[in-house]
Amino acid sequence: MTDAQVVQVALPVPMRQLFDYSCTDNQSLPVPGMRVMVPLQKRTVVGIVCGMSAQSAVPIRRLRHIIRVLDDEPLLTPQVFALAQWAARYYHHPIGEVMQAAIPSLLRRDRPAAPRVAPHWRICDAGQQALSTLPMRYHVQHHVLQVLVSAGTAGLAGEALLGLVPRSSSTVALMTDRGWIEQVTAASVSPVPLSAPPRLNSAQRDACLAIDKANGNYVPFLLDGVTGSGKTEVYLDCVAKTVSRGFQAMVLVPEISLTPQLVERFQARLGGSLAVLHSGLTPGERHRAWWRSREGSTAVVLGTRSAVFAPLPRPGLIIVDEEHDLSYKQRDRFRYSARDVAVKRAQLSGVPVVLGSATPSLESVANARSGRYRRLVLPVRAGVAQMPKVQILDLNRLAVNEGLTAPVVGAIGKRLERAEQSLVFVNRRGFAPLLGCSECGWQAQCQRCDARLTLHRGSNRLICHHCGANALPPHCCPQCAGESLYLVGEGTQRVEEALLRIFPSARVFRLDSDAAGDSQDLAQALSAVRQGEVDILVGTQMLSKGHDFAGITLVCVLAMDQGLYSIDFRGPERMFQQLAQVAGRAGRGQRPGEVLVQTEHPDNPAYARLVQHDFAGFANTALAERKAAAYPPFARFVLLRAESARSGPPLDFLRSAVRVGKARAAQAGVRLMEPVPSPMERRAGRYRAQLLLAASNEGQLHRFLDDWLARLEGLREATRVRWSVDVDPQEMY
Ligand code: ADP
Ligand code: ZN
Ligand code: ZN
């Protein structure tokens, strides 16, 4: 072999390193971003080329050969490639796993980059007829037919259709069988404006103008607009402008199955040039949507967290809706924040990025105050809608019956008389969160977690919400055989039952992850609410997410106090965000809204802020507290976590980690706290412990981590635990 070249490859293994390979003489050299098939021990794996070098730590003649180069051109566009490299460094996560996260799962195997032609769908005559004869309760099918009617003869790309409705593949198959819809093979559909935008109000216009003025360059915006202020209309306007100039837009949303309506609004405005990317797609659907984005045949990519790595050859704008939402942060393995990656991406690509929320994260508020982000404000609700009137109900002074106070029951009754809709927000699913014995004090506990079991009615099981373990509830106390078992607290099921008892003729619908086990049910439920087929909607935080239900005039919050006294320093922030978001579901239409919040701590200042819709005031106080405590956003946190099936090893590992890091940490201005057991030490049978690091200088922190994590990999104690690092942790357990 002459002129040996070393190819550095990122492999799908949890190691913070690249692997060196060489090419055979008749192989053409791959370039960064291409996939290669290589031998790894006794397996063959698909990796991504990250670089070339003239030398290797291993003697070059002993390097193994690349088996095959899978791509003719880089699969990862240069921008995504650079972004993934940044993310691996910033989150200190193994580069191979980061690169894998940036490509569709199908392409992590030996497969051609281009998918087979993406099908388009069109409505047939039989479908037109079905639309008028099919009973309305077939919401999903109606919906698909209606969308295809508006798409016209060109039809709609499969992914766009599939993004609209859950369990879409089976629905589409069924409708094809019946001859209602048919496949057309069009390459792509040009963006046709299908529904006219409303006339923007002056705040919306100012916001659009400011974003427009960025002129396609990197400017980070914080679009701070109260619930229902028309942020989505601002996104739509900016996206439409971006598209009309021939550029692509990326729109990130927290969860698509919860907000199918948002997809519809984009669809209606942008037509078939939308690709939807979310976890509900099959691998094939995902691959095709990804490919359309990469080819540039789709003008807009609308997706959840991982869509932040979608390739865009002509990037023009990035939008992150509900930027405060926790689901942007991946909770295991590669723990990135899609919001933060999106901002970095905008910077690398030199395009504007808009972070929108009615309750921005304190990080973003701080960035806006320091001038790093440009703040755009939508101070009032759009159209005729007003902010709802919020009233706090003191649980210490009111009688409570199955979680409900008399004012709440009265207010719901009034809505029923007026044929308006109510939303009842309960923080927990299930029937009751505690089953205990009044004679000996026994409580139903999970065997595998440090947690109590929740009683669920329908299935009649005691279920652990942390590990899913479940058991039949006992008839008598397992400890003393006494028969005085009692239930404490209310979950959604108990409240639903109580409401049905109080209002027997009301149409009560429960919405939580038990009821909406399946996203098709969820879409049907949401559409039933919108069509006024539900009087009272009972549910968990699923209800707080961005829904636009015009008919809801009352929102009742039964119990949210836990957040105030959470062990997590972000507890109050999250609680306030959730309260403000759920309150924001009231009175979004013509009629004014009312919000009733039951609490045991009515004097907590957070409630006074809520009554005044004063998120800024809340943020001021919270930021001052964070500053005094040197907490984020005024410091950088990193959490080192360890877990094992035995209780000793995690803490042993973390103590050794402190020992090998102490001296350098002090030099770098990084504080290593005491290793501690996690707040819920045992979860799913594993013992967990954590070590918090705090630093004020980001650069020094990352240099320290580079060195320290490499040392940890060599620790003897590391072999007995599973450990991981979480940069900018969002949950402190
Ligand atoms: P947000 O995203 O801030 O919650 P939306 O964009 O969903 O707000 O707007 C809330 C409601 O107000 C929607 O029903 C929307 O169609 C309507 N709306 C938005 N902007 C306007 C406007 N300029 N004029 C009239 N109605 C509007
Ligand atoms: Zn007992
Ligand atoms: Zn459990």
PDB file of N, CA and C in Angstrom, residues 100 150 203 424 491 532 539 704 717:
ATOM      1  N   GLN A 100     -25.025   9.224  14.737  1.00  0.00           N
ATOM      2  CA  GLN A 100     -26.142   8.320  14.459  1.00  0.00           C
ATOM      3  C   GLN A 100     -27.478   9.029  14.682  1.00  0.00           C
ATOM      4  N   SER A 150     -58.804  19.698  -0.226  1.00  0.00           N
ATOM      5  CA  SER A 150     -58.162  20.999  -0.400  1.00  0.00           C
ATOM      6  C   SER A 150     -56.829  20.883  -1.130  1.00  0.00           C
ATOM      7  N   ALA A 203     -48.715  44.528  16.792  1.00  0.00           N
ATOM      8  CA  ALA A 203     -47.606  43.851  17.478  1.00  0.00           C
ATOM      9  C   ALA A 203     -47.083  42.700  16.631  1.00  0.00           C
ATOM     10  N   VAL A 424     -60.785  20.694  33.258  1.00  0.00           N
ATOM     11  CA  VAL A 424     -60.375  20.472  34.644  1.00  0.00           C
ATOM     12  C   VAL A 424     -58.998  19.826  34.629  1.00  0.00           C
ATOM     13  N   GLY A 491     -56.655  11.436  41.461  1.00  0.00           N
ATOM     14  CA  GLY A 491     -56.110  11.429  40.122  1.00  0.00           C
ATOM     15  C   GLY A 491     -57.237  11.729  39.152  1.00  0.00           C
ATOM     16  N   GLY A 532     -67.307  20.632  19.890  1.00  0.00           N
ATOM     17  CA  GLY A 532     -68.314  20.861  20.914  1.00  0.00           C
ATOM     18  C   GLY A 532     -69.014  19.602  21.375  1.00  0.00           C
ATOM     19  N   GLY A 539     -58.091  16.331  32.552  1.00  0.00           N
ATOM     20  CA  GLY A 539     -56.832  15.763  32.097  1.00  0.00           C
ATOM     21  C   GLY A 539     -55.605  16.288  32.790  1.00  0.00           C
ATOM     22  N   PHE A 704     -12.108  21.367  31.416  1.00  0.00           N
ATOM     23  CA  PHE A 704     -12.015  20.483  32.575  1.00  0.00           C
ATOM     24  C   PHE A 704     -12.696  19.146  32.278  1.00  0.00           C
ATOM     25  N   GLU A 717     -13.639   1.772  39.407  1.00  0.00           N
ATOM     26  CA  GLU A 717     -15.021   1.836  39.895  1.00  0.00           C
ATOM     27  C   GLU A 717     -16.019   2.040  38.754  1.00  0.00           C
TER      28      GLU A 717
END
